[in-house]
Amino acid sequence: METQARQTGSQTDTQTGGSAIRESYQKFDPQAYLQNNYTPPRADFSRPDSIVPWKLNCLREAFSQGDISGRTLIDIGSGPTVYQLLSACEFFPEIILTDYLEVNRQELRRWLRNEADTFDWTPYIQHVCELEGKGSCAWPAKAARLRSVVSQVIPVDVHRSNPLHPRVLAEPADCLLSCFCLEAVSPDRESFQQALRNLSSLLRPGGHCLLIGALDESFYLAGEGARIPVVPVDQPFVSSSLQHCGFQILTFHTYTLPPSMKVGVDDVAGIFFVKAKKL
Ligand code: SAM
C-alpha cells in the first residue's frame, strides 16, 4: 500500500475521509454536473483538443481492436451519463448501469425511457457514429441499440467487498467500465486500491477493465455546496494499482488539459484512459 490509514482516536483518517465524501455526494446535482462537464468547451465536437472527443476516441479505439467481447458489461459509477457506453453497446448484448446515488439512477432511467427534458446526448451519439464510419445519420439506431441492451440500473458502492450488495452476480462480468469514479469516491490511495480490488471481484479472469479518470485532481464541483474531494492520482500509481490487483495493462493514454478547458469547476490537470485485462 502506498498510503497507510492513520489512527485518529477511534476512527481512521480513511473512515473520516470516507464519511466526508459520502456527505458531499448528498449535495451532488446531476444537472450541474452535466452542465460543468458535458457542454462546450469540454464537449466541443468541432475542436480536436476538447475533452469529450478525446474520451470517445479512446473508447472507440479500445473496442475496435476486437479483443473485448462476452455477454455482460458493467459500468461502475455511471453518474447521470451515457456517453461512455456508445461504443460498448455495439459489442455487448447486456449492459448494467450502476450508481451510488438515486438521483443519478433516476436520470439514467429517464433517458432510457426517452422522456422529454433529459440531457441531449444526440451530438455525442452522432460523433461516435462518425468515428465508427457509419455517418452521423445512423444515430437513432445507436440510441435505440443502447436503450435496448441496458438491462438494469442498480446501486453500487465500490467500498463494499461486493460493490453490488445485496445483489450477487450469477456470472462474473466479461467487461468492466468505470469513468471518473474511483478517484472521486476514495479518501486516499489505499482506499482507491481497495475499491479497485472490490471491482475486480465482479470480473471474470480474462475479462477487460476500461478505466477513465482524472489526473492530479483534488476536488470537483457538482452544484450548490457540492465541492467533492478527489484523491490525486498519477499514471505510475494507477498502473501499479492495476498490476497489484492482477491486471495486465494493454493501453495507457493520457491527455493534458489545455488552459481553455480549465473552466473553474475542478482543478484537474489531465485525464487517463487505461485498457487492462484481468489475468
Ligand atoms: N461516470 C460518470 C462520468 O463519466 O461522468 C460520473 C462520474 S462522477 C465524477 C462520480 C460518480 O461516482 C457519481 O455519479 C457518484 O454518484 C458515484 N459515486 C459516489 N460514491 C460512490 C461509491 N461509493 N461507489 C460507487 N460510485 C460512487
XYZ file of C-alpha atoms and ligand atoms in Angstrom:
306
model
C 0.000 0.000 0.000
C 1.295 3.442 -0.844
C -0.593 5.129 1.973
C -1.358 3.759 5.400
C -4.550 4.931 7.107
C -3.521 6.604 10.361
C -5.406 6.189 13.628
C -7.094 9.360 14.866
C -8.848 8.461 18.115
C -11.344 5.707 17.435
C -11.626 6.446 13.687
C -9.034 6.115 10.942
C -8.416 9.028 8.563
C -9.806 6.806 5.829
C -13.106 6.411 7.699
C -13.298 10.149 8.404
C -12.474 10.999 4.772
C -14.945 8.399 3.555
C -17.807 9.922 5.513
C -16.870 13.437 4.294
C -17.088 12.157 0.717
C -20.412 10.406 1.321
C -21.752 13.621 2.818
C -20.565 15.742 -0.121
C -22.312 13.372 -2.558
C -25.634 14.078 -0.859
C -25.433 17.532 -2.495
C -24.468 16.182 -5.959
C -26.715 17.820 -8.544
C -26.845 15.823 -11.818
C -27.848 18.882 -13.872
C -24.947 20.955 -12.553
C -22.523 18.080 -13.130
C -23.718 17.655 -16.712
C -23.507 21.389 -17.345
C -19.978 21.588 -15.938
C -18.522 18.654 -17.833
C -20.704 17.763 -20.797
C -21.247 21.086 -22.578
C -18.697 23.231 -24.508
C -15.826 23.833 -24.198
C -15.320 20.385 -22.634
C -17.723 18.792 -25.097
C -16.997 20.701 -28.298
C -17.064 18.322 -31.248
C -15.592 20.937 -33.577
C -12.381 21.029 -31.507
C -9.977 18.088 -31.575
C -8.436 19.265 -28.270
C -11.766 19.119 -26.397
C -12.007 16.575 -23.558
C -15.099 14.639 -24.627
C -13.950 13.846 -28.193
C -10.679 12.548 -26.700
C -12.560 10.216 -24.331
C -14.916 8.974 -27.029
C -11.999 8.250 -29.329
C -10.162 6.242 -26.647
C -13.264 4.122 -26.070
C -13.898 3.609 -29.789
C -10.277 2.560 -30.315
C -10.381 0.122 -27.365
C -13.483 -1.663 -28.629
C -12.456 -1.617 -32.302
C -9.350 -3.698 -31.506
C -11.630 -6.741 -31.462
C -10.393 -8.386 -28.240
C -13.218 -7.236 -25.935
C -16.245 -9.480 -26.049
C -18.683 -11.510 -23.982
C -22.196 -11.226 -22.651
C -22.216 -8.633 -19.863
C -20.555 -5.276 -19.334
C -20.990 -3.423 -16.038
C -20.448 0.330 -15.894
C -19.411 1.322 -12.368
C -20.418 4.771 -11.108
C -22.292 5.717 -14.274
C -23.444 9.022 -12.820
C -26.081 10.716 -14.991
C -24.122 9.984 -18.212
C -24.322 7.507 -21.085
C -21.557 8.793 -23.421
C -19.190 6.117 -22.069
C -21.386 3.324 -23.469
C -21.739 4.481 -27.052
C -19.011 2.191 -28.422
C -19.523 -0.574 -25.857
C -23.196 -1.049 -26.712
C -22.303 -2.488 -30.131
C -20.264 -5.275 -28.524
C -22.392 -6.419 -25.568
C -25.936 -7.784 -25.524
C -26.298 -6.801 -21.862
C -25.099 -3.672 -20.074
C -25.696 -2.994 -16.375
C -25.537 0.633 -15.244
C -24.743 1.422 -11.631
C -24.529 4.449 -9.397
C -24.352 5.245 -5.694
C -26.978 7.997 -5.905
C -30.660 7.515 -6.643
C -30.786 10.961 -8.353
C -28.294 9.708 -10.930
C -30.061 6.382 -11.379
C -33.306 8.308 -11.955
C -31.629 10.492 -14.564
C -30.375 7.400 -16.386
C -33.804 5.739 -16.276
C -35.411 8.890 -17.635
C -33.034 8.870 -20.627
C -33.568 5.139 -21.164
C -37.334 5.737 -21.262
C -36.726 8.554 -23.781
C -38.508 11.054 -21.569
C -38.687 14.726 -22.508
C -36.275 17.231 -20.925
C -33.441 14.788 -20.391
C -29.872 15.700 -21.286
C -29.425 15.702 -25.078
C -26.789 13.093 -25.932
C -27.543 13.339 -29.664
C -24.309 15.170 -30.661
C -22.347 12.542 -28.735
C -24.144 9.686 -30.455
C -23.670 11.330 -33.846
C -19.977 11.819 -33.154
C -19.438 8.161 -32.229
C -21.367 7.070 -35.338
C -18.938 9.231 -37.354
C -15.949 7.649 -35.591
C -17.341 4.202 -36.406
C -17.649 5.168 -40.081
C -21.451 4.900 -40.136
C -22.129 8.567 -40.666
C -23.957 10.790 -38.202
C -27.370 9.841 -39.676
C -27.027 6.435 -38.025
C -27.521 7.991 -34.577
C -31.156 6.914 -33.965
C -30.194 3.254 -34.435
C -27.318 3.582 -31.953
C -29.545 5.323 -29.400
C -32.094 2.516 -29.791
C -29.359 -0.119 -29.504
C -28.064 1.379 -26.257
C -31.559 1.624 -24.795
C -32.238 -1.993 -25.728
C -29.106 -3.513 -24.200
C -29.258 -1.811 -20.796
C -30.895 -4.427 -18.597
C -30.653 -2.786 -15.165
C -29.787 0.437 -13.386
C -28.746 -0.532 -9.875
C -26.988 0.815 -6.756
C -23.260 0.403 -6.280
C -20.744 1.145 -3.562
C -17.171 0.449 -4.600
C -16.091 0.418 -0.944
C -18.024 -2.777 -0.266
C -16.292 -6.108 -0.881
C -19.286 -6.889 -3.115
C -19.915 -3.454 -4.707
C -23.359 -4.579 -5.908
C -24.538 -5.677 -2.427
C -27.139 -7.073 -1.802
C -27.165 -8.376 -5.373
C -24.853 -11.263 -6.211
C -23.904 -11.801 -9.838
C -24.907 -15.198 -11.197
C -21.874 -14.997 -13.513
C -18.945 -12.581 -13.307
C -18.956 -9.804 -15.885
C -16.965 -10.030 -19.116
C -16.034 -6.359 -19.051
C -15.962 -3.542 -16.502
C -16.030 0.120 -17.416
C -15.646 2.946 -14.920
C -15.178 6.629 -15.665
C -14.115 9.278 -13.126
C -15.317 7.145 -10.248
C -12.599 5.527 -8.128
C -10.524 8.676 -7.504
C -13.701 10.732 -6.983
C -15.109 8.480 -4.248
C -11.954 7.422 -2.369
C -10.480 9.428 0.503
C -6.928 8.214 -0.132
C -4.809 5.998 -2.341
C -5.209 2.948 -0.126
C -8.959 3.234 -0.433
C -8.663 3.634 -4.240
C -6.676 0.401 -4.417
C -9.117 -1.472 -2.182
C -12.022 -0.221 -4.314
C -10.226 -1.488 -7.425
C -9.824 -4.913 -5.778
C -13.535 -4.878 -4.921
C -14.409 -4.089 -8.538
C -12.087 -6.762 -9.821
C -14.131 -9.392 -7.931
C -17.009 -8.672 -10.346
C -14.909 -9.535 -13.428
C -14.063 -12.936 -14.859
C -10.403 -13.873 -15.404
C -9.526 -12.846 -18.954
C -12.142 -10.074 -18.863
C -11.298 -6.477 -19.668
C -11.394 -3.408 -17.458
C -11.551 0.063 -19.011
C -10.907 2.997 -16.716
C -11.065 6.698 -17.466
C -10.138 9.089 -14.701
C -8.823 12.401 -13.523
C -5.092 13.029 -13.075
C -3.822 15.173 -10.199
C -7.275 16.393 -9.221
C -8.149 17.348 -5.621
C -11.801 18.438 -5.966
C -14.664 18.995 -8.361
C -17.894 20.965 -8.147
C -21.294 19.408 -8.783
C -23.827 22.040 -7.751
C -24.664 24.327 -4.840
C -22.468 23.336 -1.883
C -21.205 20.196 -3.628
C -17.422 20.518 -3.535
C -16.378 16.915 -3.815
C -12.892 15.871 -2.649
C -10.855 13.747 -5.064
C -7.717 11.753 -4.279
C -4.965 12.991 -6.616
C -3.557 10.113 -8.686
C -0.925 9.892 -11.399
C -0.043 7.428 -14.137
C 2.532 5.412 -12.100
C 0.046 4.991 -9.239
C -2.852 3.916 -11.481
C -0.597 1.485 -13.365
C 0.874 -0.074 -10.231
C -2.578 -0.336 -8.619
C -3.899 -2.259 -11.603
C -0.867 -4.520 -11.664
C -1.132 -5.217 -7.917
C -4.777 -6.141 -8.442
C -3.804 -8.725 -11.067
C -4.361 -6.779 -14.268
C -2.165 -6.657 -17.346
C -2.144 -3.170 -18.839
C -2.758 -3.213 -22.584
C -3.110 0.535 -23.306
C -2.443 3.655 -21.262
C -3.215 7.045 -22.796
C -3.055 10.428 -21.120
C -4.453 13.832 -22.049
C -3.201 17.117 -20.607
C -5.848 19.785 -20.158
C -5.154 22.853 -22.289
C -5.824 26.168 -20.476
C -9.066 26.613 -22.449
C -10.553 23.502 -20.758
C -9.852 24.853 -17.252
C -13.240 26.373 -16.582
C -13.209 26.613 -12.780
C -15.324 23.534 -11.988
C -12.366 21.446 -10.738
C -8.584 21.503 -10.598
C -7.979 18.502 -12.873
C -4.610 18.539 -14.661
C -5.233 15.724 -17.119
C -7.141 12.564 -17.902
C -6.053 8.951 -18.196
C -7.532 6.119 -20.205
C -6.472 2.564 -19.469
C -7.437 -0.726 -21.032
C -6.410 -3.703 -18.899
C -7.031 -7.433 -18.814
C -7.608 -9.493 -15.672
C -5.023 -12.291 -15.555
N -19.156 8.081 -14.768
C -19.696 9.436 -14.838
C -18.860 10.272 -15.771
O -18.074 9.715 -16.521
O -19.031 11.483 -15.822
C -19.856 10.054 -13.446
C -18.603 10.231 -12.654
S -18.841 11.202 -11.175
C -17.334 12.101 -11.115
C -18.596 10.032 -9.865
C -19.778 9.131 -9.644
O -19.480 8.208 -8.593
C -21.046 9.867 -9.231
O -22.060 9.549 -10.127
C -21.341 9.335 -7.835
O -22.714 9.242 -7.537
C -20.672 7.989 -7.858
N -20.318 7.512 -6.509
C -20.258 8.210 -5.349
N -19.898 7.396 -4.335
C -19.726 6.160 -4.860
C -19.372 4.896 -4.306
N -19.077 4.738 -3.009
N -19.326 3.832 -5.147
C -19.585 3.984 -6.458
N -19.922 5.153 -7.040
C -19.994 6.236 -6.245
